[in-house]
Coordinates of C-alpha atoms in Angstrom, one line a residue:
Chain V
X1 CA 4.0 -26.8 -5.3
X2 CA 7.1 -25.9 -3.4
X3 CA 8.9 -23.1 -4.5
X4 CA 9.4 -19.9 -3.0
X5 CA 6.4 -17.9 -4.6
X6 CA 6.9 -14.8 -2.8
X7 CA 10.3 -14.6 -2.3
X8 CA 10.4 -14.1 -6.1
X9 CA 7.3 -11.7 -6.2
X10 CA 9.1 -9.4 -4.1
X11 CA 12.3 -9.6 -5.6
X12 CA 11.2 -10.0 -9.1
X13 CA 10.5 -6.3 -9.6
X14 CA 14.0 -5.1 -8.1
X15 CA 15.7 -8.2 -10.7
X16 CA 13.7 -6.0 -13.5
X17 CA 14.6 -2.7 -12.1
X18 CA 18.0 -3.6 -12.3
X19 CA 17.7 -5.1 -16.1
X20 CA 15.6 -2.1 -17.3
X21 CA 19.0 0.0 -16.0
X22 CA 21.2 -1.8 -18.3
X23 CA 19.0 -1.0 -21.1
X24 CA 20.5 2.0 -23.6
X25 CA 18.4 5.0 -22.5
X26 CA 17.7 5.7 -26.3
X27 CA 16.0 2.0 -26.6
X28 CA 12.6 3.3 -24.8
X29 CA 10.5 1.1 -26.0
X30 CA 12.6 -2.2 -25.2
X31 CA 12.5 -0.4 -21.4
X32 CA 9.1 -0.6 -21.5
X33 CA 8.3 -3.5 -23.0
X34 CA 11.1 -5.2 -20.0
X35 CA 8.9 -3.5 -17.7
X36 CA 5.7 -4.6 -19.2
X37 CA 6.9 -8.5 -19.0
X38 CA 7.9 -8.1 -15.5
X39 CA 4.4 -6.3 -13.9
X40 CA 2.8 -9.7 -16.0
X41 CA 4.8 -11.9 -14.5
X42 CA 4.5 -10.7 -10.8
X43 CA 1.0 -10.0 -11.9
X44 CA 0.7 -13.8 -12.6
X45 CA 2.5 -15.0 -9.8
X46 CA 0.1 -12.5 -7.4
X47 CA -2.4 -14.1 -8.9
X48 CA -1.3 -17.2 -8.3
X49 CA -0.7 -17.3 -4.9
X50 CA -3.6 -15.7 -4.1
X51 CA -5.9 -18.6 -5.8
X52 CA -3.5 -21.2 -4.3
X53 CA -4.3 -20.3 -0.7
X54 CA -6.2 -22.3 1.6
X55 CA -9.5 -20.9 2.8
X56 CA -9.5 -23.7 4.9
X57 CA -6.4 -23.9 6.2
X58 CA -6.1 -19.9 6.9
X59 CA -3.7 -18.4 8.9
X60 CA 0.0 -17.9 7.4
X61 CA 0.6 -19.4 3.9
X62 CA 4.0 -19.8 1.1
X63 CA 6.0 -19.4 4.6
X64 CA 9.8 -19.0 3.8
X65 CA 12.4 -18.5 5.9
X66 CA 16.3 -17.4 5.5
X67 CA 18.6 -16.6 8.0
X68 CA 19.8 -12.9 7.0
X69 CA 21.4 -11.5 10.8
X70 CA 20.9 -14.2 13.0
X71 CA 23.2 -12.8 15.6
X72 CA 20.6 -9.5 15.9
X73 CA 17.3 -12.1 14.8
X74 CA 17.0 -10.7 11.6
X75 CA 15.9 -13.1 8.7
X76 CA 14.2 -13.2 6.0
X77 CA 10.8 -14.3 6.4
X78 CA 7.7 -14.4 4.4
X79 CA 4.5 -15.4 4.4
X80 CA 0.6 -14.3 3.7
X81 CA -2.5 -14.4 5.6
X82 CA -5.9 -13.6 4.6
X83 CA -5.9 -9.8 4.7
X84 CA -2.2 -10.0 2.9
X85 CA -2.5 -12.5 0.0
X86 CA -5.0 -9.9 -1.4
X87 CA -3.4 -7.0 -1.0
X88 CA -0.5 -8.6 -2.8
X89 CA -2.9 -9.4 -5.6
X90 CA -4.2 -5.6 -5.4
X91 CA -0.3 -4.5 -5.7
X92 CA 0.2 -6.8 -9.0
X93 CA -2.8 -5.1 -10.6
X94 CA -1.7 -2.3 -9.9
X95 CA 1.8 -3.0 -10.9
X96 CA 0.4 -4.0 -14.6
X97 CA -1.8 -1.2 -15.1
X98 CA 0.3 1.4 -13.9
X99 CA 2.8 0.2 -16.9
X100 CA -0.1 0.6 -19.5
X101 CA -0.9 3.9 -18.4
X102 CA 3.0 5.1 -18.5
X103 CA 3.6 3.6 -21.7
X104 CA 4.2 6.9 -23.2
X105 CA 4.9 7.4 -26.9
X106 CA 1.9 5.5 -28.9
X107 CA 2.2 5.3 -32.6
X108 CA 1.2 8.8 -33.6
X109 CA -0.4 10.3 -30.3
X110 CA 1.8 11.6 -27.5
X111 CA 0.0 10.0 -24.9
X112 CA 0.2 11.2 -20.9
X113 CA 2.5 8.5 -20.3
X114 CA 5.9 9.2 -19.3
X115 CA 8.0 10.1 -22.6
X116 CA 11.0 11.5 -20.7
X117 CA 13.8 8.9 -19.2
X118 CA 11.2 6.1 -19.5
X119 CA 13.8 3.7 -17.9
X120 CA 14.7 5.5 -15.1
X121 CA 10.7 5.8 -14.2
X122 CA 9.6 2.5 -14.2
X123 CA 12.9 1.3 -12.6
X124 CA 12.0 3.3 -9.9
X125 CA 8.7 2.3 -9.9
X126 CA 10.0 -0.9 -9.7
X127 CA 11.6 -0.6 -6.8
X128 CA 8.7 0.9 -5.1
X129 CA 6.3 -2.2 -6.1
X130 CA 9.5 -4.2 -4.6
X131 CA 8.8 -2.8 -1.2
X132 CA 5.2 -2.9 -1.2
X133 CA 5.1 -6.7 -2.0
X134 CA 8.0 -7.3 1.2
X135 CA 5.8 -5.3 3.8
X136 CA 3.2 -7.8 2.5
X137 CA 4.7 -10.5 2.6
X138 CA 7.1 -10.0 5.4
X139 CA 6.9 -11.6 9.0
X140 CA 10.1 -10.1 10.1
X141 CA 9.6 -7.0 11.7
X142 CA 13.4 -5.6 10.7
X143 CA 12.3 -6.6 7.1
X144 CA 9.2 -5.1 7.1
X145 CA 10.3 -1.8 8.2
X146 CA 13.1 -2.3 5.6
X147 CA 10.9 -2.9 3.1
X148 CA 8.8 -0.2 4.1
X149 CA 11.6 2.4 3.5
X150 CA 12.0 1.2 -0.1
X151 CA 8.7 1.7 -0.9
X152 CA 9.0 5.6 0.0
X153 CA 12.1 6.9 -0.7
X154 CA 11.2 6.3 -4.9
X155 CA 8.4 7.9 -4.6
X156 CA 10.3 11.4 -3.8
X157 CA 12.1 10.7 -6.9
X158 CA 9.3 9.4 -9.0
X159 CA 7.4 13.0 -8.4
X160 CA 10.2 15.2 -8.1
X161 CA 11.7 14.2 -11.3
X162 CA 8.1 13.2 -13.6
X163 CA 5.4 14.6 -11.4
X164 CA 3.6 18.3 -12.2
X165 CA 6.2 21.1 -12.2
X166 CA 4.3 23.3 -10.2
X167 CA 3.8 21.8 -7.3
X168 CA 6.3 18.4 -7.6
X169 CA 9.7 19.5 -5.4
X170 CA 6.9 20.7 -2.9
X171 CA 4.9 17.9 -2.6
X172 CA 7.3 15.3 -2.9
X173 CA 9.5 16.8 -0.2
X174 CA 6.5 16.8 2.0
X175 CA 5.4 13.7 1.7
X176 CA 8.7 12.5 2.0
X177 CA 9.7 14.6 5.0
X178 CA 5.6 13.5 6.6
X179 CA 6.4 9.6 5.6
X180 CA 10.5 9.4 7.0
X181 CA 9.3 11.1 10.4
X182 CA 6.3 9.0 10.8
X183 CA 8.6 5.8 9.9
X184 CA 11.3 6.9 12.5
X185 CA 8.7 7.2 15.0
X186 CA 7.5 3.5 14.2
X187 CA 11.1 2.2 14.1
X188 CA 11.8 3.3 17.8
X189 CA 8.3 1.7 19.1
X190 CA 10.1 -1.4 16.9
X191 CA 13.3 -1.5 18.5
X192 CA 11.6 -1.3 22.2
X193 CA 9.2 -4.4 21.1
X194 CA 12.5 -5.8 20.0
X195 CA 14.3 -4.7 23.1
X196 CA 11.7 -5.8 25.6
X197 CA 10.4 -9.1 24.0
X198 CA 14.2 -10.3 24.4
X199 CA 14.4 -9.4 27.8
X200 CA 10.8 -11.2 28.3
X201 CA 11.2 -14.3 26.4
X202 CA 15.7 -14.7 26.4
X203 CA 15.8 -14.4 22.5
X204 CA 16.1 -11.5 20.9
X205 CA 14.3 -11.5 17.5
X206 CA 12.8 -9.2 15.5
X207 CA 10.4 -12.2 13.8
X208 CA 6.4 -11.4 14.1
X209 CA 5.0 -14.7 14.8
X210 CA 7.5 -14.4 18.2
X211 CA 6.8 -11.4 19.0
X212 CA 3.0 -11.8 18.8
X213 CA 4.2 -14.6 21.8
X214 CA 6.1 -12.0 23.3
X215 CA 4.6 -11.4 26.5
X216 CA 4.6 -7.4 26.4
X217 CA 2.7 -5.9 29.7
X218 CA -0.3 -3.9 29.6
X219 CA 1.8 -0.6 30.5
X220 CA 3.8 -1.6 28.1
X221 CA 1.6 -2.0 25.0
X222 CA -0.7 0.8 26.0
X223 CA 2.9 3.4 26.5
X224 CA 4.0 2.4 22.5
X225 CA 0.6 1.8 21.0
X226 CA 0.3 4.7 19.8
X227 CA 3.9 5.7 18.2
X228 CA 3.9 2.4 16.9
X229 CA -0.1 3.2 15.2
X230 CA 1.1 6.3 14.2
X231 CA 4.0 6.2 12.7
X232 CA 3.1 3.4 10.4
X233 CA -0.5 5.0 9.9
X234 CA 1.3 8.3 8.6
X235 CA 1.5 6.5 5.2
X236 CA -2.2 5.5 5.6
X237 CA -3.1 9.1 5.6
X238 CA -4.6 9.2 8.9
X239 CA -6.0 12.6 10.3
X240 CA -3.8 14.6 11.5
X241 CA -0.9 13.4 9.4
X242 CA -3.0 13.2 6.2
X243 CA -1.8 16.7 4.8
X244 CA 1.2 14.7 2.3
X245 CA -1.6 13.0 0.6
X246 CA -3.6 15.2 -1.6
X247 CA -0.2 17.1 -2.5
X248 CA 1.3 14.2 -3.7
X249 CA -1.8 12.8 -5.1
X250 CA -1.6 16.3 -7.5
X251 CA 1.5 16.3 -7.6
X252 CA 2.4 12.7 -8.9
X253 CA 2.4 11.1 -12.5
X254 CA -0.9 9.1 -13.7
X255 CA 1.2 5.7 -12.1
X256 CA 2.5 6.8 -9.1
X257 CA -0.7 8.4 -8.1
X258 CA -2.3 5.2 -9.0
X259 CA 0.5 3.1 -6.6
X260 CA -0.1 6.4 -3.9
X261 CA -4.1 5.7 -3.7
X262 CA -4.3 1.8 -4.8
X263 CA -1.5 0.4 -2.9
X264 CA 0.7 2.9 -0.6
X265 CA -2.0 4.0 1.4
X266 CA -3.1 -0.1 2.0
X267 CA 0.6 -0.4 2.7
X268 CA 0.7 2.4 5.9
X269 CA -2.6 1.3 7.2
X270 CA -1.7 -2.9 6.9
X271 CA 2.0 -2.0 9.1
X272 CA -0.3 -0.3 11.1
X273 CA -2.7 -3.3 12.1
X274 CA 0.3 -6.3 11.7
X275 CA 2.7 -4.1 13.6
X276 CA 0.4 -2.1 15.8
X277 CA -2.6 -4.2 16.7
X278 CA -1.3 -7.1 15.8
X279 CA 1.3 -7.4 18.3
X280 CA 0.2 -4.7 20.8
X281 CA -3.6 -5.6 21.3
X282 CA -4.2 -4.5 24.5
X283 CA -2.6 -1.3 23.8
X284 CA -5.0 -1.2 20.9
X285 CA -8.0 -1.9 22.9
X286 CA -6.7 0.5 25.3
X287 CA -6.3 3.7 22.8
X288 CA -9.4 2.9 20.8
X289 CA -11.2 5.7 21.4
X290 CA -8.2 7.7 19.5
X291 CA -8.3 5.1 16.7
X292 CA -11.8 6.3 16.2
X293 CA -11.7 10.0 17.0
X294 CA -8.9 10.2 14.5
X295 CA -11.2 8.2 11.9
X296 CA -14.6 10.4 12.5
X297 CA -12.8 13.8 12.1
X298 CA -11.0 12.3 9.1
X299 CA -14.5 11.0 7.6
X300 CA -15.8 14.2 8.1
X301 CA -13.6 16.8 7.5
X302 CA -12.0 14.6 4.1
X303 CA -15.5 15.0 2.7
X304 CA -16.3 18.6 3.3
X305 CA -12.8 19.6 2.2
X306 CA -13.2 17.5 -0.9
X307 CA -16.5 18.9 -1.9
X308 CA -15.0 22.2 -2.3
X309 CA -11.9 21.0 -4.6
X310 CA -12.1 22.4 -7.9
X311 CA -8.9 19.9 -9.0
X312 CA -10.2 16.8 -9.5
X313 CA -6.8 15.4 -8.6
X314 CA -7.5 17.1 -5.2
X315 CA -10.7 16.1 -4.8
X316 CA -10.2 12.6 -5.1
X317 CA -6.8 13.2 -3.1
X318 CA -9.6 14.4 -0.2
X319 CA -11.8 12.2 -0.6
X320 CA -9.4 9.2 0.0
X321 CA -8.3 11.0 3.1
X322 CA -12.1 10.5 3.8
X323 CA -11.9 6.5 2.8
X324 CA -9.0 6.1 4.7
X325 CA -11.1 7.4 8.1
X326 CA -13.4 4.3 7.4
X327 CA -10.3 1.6 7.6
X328 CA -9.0 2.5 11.2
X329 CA -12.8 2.7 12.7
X330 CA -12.7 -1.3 12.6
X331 CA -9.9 -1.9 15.2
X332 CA -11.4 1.3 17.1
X333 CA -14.9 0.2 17.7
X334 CA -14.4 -4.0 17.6
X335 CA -14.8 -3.6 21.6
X336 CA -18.3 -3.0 21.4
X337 CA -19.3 -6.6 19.1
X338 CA -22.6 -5.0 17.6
X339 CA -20.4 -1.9 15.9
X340 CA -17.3 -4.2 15.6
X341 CA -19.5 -6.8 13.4
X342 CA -21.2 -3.8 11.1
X343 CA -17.8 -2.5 11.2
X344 CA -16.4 -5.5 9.9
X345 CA -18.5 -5.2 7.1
X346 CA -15.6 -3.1 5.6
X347 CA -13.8 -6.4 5.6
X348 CA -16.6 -9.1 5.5
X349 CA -17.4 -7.4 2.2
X350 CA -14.0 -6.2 0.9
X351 CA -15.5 -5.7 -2.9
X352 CA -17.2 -2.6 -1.0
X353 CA -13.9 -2.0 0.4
X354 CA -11.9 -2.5 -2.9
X355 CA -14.6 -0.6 -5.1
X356 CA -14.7 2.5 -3.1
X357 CA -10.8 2.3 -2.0
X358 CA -8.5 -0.2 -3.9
X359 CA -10.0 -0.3 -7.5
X360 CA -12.2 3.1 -8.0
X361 CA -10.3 5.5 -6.8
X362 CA -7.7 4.4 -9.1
X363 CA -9.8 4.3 -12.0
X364 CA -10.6 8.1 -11.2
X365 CA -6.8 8.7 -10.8
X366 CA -6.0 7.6 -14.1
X367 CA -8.7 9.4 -15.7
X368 CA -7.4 12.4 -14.1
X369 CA -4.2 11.8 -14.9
X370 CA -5.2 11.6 -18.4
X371 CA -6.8 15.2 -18.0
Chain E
X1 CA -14.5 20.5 -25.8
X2 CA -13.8 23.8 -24.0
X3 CA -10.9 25.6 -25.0
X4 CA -9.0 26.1 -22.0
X5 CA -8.8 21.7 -22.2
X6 CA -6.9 21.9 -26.0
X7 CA -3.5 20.6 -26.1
X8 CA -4.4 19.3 -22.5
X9 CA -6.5 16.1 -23.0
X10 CA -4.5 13.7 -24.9
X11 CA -6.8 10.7 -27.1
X12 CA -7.2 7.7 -24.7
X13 CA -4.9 4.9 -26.3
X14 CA -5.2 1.1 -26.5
X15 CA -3.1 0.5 -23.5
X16 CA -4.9 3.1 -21.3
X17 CA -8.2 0.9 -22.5
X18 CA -6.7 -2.2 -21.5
X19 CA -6.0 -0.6 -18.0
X20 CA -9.3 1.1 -17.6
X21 CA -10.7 -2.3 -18.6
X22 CA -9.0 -4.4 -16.2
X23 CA -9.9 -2.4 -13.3
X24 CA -13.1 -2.0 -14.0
X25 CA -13.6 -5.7 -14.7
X26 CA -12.2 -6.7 -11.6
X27 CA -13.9 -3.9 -9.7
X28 CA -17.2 -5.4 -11.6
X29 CA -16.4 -9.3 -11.1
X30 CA -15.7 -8.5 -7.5
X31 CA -18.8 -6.6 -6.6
X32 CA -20.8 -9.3 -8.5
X33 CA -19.2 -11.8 -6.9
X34 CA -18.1 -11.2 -3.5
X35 CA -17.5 -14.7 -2.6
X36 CA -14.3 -14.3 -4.8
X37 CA -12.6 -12.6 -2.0
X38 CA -14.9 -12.1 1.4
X39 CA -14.0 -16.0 2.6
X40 CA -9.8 -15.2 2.1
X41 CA -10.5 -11.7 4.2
X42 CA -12.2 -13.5 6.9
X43 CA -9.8 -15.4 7.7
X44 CA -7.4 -12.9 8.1
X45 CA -9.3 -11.0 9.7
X46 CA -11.3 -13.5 12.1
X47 CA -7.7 -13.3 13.9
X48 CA -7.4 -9.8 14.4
X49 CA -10.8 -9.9 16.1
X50 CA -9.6 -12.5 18.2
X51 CA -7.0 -10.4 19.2
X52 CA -9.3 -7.5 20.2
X53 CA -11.5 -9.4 21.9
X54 CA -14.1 -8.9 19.5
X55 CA -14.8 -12.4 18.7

């Protein structure tokens, strides 16, 4: 089946954000129900693509590409792997039931859904499930950093204006302010990638599959490594740059907290490994020993600090700055093979990784969010 | 229910069930059946191992 499966899950959602905009803002329930339709139809189509791909076959799969800026190497191009096909699955779920739960007015109860400017929430939230599917799915490197963007600049707006009014203009500035610097950081390692893979190779793109062929020295990848990591890994919650997290976790609606935990977090760590390790290997191998210094201290010091929450929203916020120490220890100790193949037991056996990251944690979230 | 929780903790709703539900079905199908998933992962992640040397 030849059509272009991803282009339309990632666009799909910003095609509904825009419809669920022209809706009157008194018609709340046709808003949601738009909104409904829309997370079961990219839900569907995850789904979809994510059975359709070859085991087989692996590598890059639903490859489409569209000359956007061909003078700078920009275009549009998608495709999943293995690690991305179910994230993009993870992101529809996520999608769906992050609807349900901000359904808001129910018959007779007053549910803790979101009862005030309904359309303007989930057309934001839209948006933000719009740039989570392109950093998925994207194998540009300009596209993927612009699709990264989109998925953080909503969620200032989707706490500041529905999250807890106690702590929302705090925490949303923060994590906005933590998430921008971290991406600006990323974007410069980018551009020198850029920069230097055209001086290497003659053609100056910004598309991953060339880059990973790209030729970047040792001094190279082992000087921007790290920036590169970083930045992106900001948004995985990675000691030290975790603190953002279990603000906004608190801080944000039942949904939004349920995209922060599920999805965002997957999203910061997965730019991290197709950006950073992906294309700077050696500088990964090289800077390891950060990777898993940052990890430990995060494993350890997420746990004590969440055992002495008394929020459960902060608790869990803490304890998925603990979960997120356990992703980065993979690329950090693959050097030595014994500790790189338990390690990849995070992988080899993602339903550990999904239960205790991608699906629990969300389940706790909405029960909190409930409370 | 404590008193400090009334007017807090709003009835769960059909739709919040539905959510919980599919979660925890999927959460539940996975774990059960890790096949579902583990062979797709591998081969993404085979590569980045290769990458790293670690493989």
């Amino acid at each position: 089946m030849n059509f272009p499966v991803l282009s339309i899950i990632v666009f799909s959602p910003i095609v509904a954000a825009m419809v669920i905009l022209l809706i009157p803002a008194e018609r709340k329930t046709e808003a949601r129900g738009v909104a409904l339709a829309a997370a079961i139809f990219a839900l569907l189509l995850s789904l979809w693509a994510y059975l359709s791909y070859d085991k087989a076959a692996a590598g890059y799969q639903f490859m489409e590409q569209y000359n956007w800026l061909p003078q700078l190497g920009v275009s549009l191009h998608f495709g999943v792997d293995g690690i991305s096909a179910p994230l993009v699955l993870l992101t529809g779920v996520v999608m769906f039931t992050g609807v349900l739960i901000s359904w808001g007015d129910f018959g007779e109860h007053v549910s803790a859904g979101i009862q005030d400017r309904p359309r303007e929430f989930f057309a934001f939230l839209f948006i933000l499930a719009s740039g989570v599917f392109g950093v998925f799915a994207s194998l540009d490197l300009f596209m993927l950093f612009f699709f990264f963007e989109i998925a953080v600049f909503p969620m200032y707006l989707l706490i500041v204006i529905w999250g807890w009014d106690k702590t929302r203009e705090y925490a949303a500035m923060k994590l906005t302010l933590y998430l921008f610097i971290g991406s600006v950081v990323a974007l410069v390692g980018a551009l020198a990638m850029y920069w230097v893979a055209g001086q290497n190779t003659g053609v100056y793109t910004f598309d991953l599959l060339q880059l990973e062929k790209a030729g970047f020295s040792a001094s190279f990848q082992n000087l921007w490594f790290l920036p590169v990591f970083f930045g992106f890994a900001v948004l995985g919650g990675i000691w030290p740059f975790h603190n953002w997290s279990p603000d906004g976790h608190v801080a944000a609606p039942t949904a939004v907290s349920m995209f922060h935990a599920g999805v965002l977090m997957k999203l910061g760590a997965f730019a991290a490994l197709r950006v950073g390790i992906m294309l700077l290997p050696e500088g990964a191998k090289y800077w390891s020993w950060v990777i898993m210094l940052s990890a430990g201290i995060a494993i350890v010091y997420g746990a004590f600090i969440a055992f002495v929450q008394t929020d459960l929203k902060y608790m869990i916020g803490f304890s998925s700055v603990w979960f997120r120490g356990r992703v980065p220890n993979l690329p950090g100790r693959v050097e030595n093979p014994m500790a790189g193949g338990c390690d990849c037991q995070h992988f080899h056996y993602p339903d550990r990784r999904v239960r205790d990251d991608g699906y629990q944690p969300r389940i706790l979230r909405q029960d909190a969010g409930k409370i | 229910m404590p008193e400090r929780f009334e007017g807090h903790i709003t009835p769960i709703t059909t739709l919040d069930k539905v959510a919980i539900f599919t979660l925890s079905l999927l959460m539940v199908v996975i774990g059960l059946f890790p096949a579902i998933m583990v062979p797709l992962v591998e081969t993404g992640v085979n590569n980045i191992l290769r990458l790293l040397g670690g493989l």
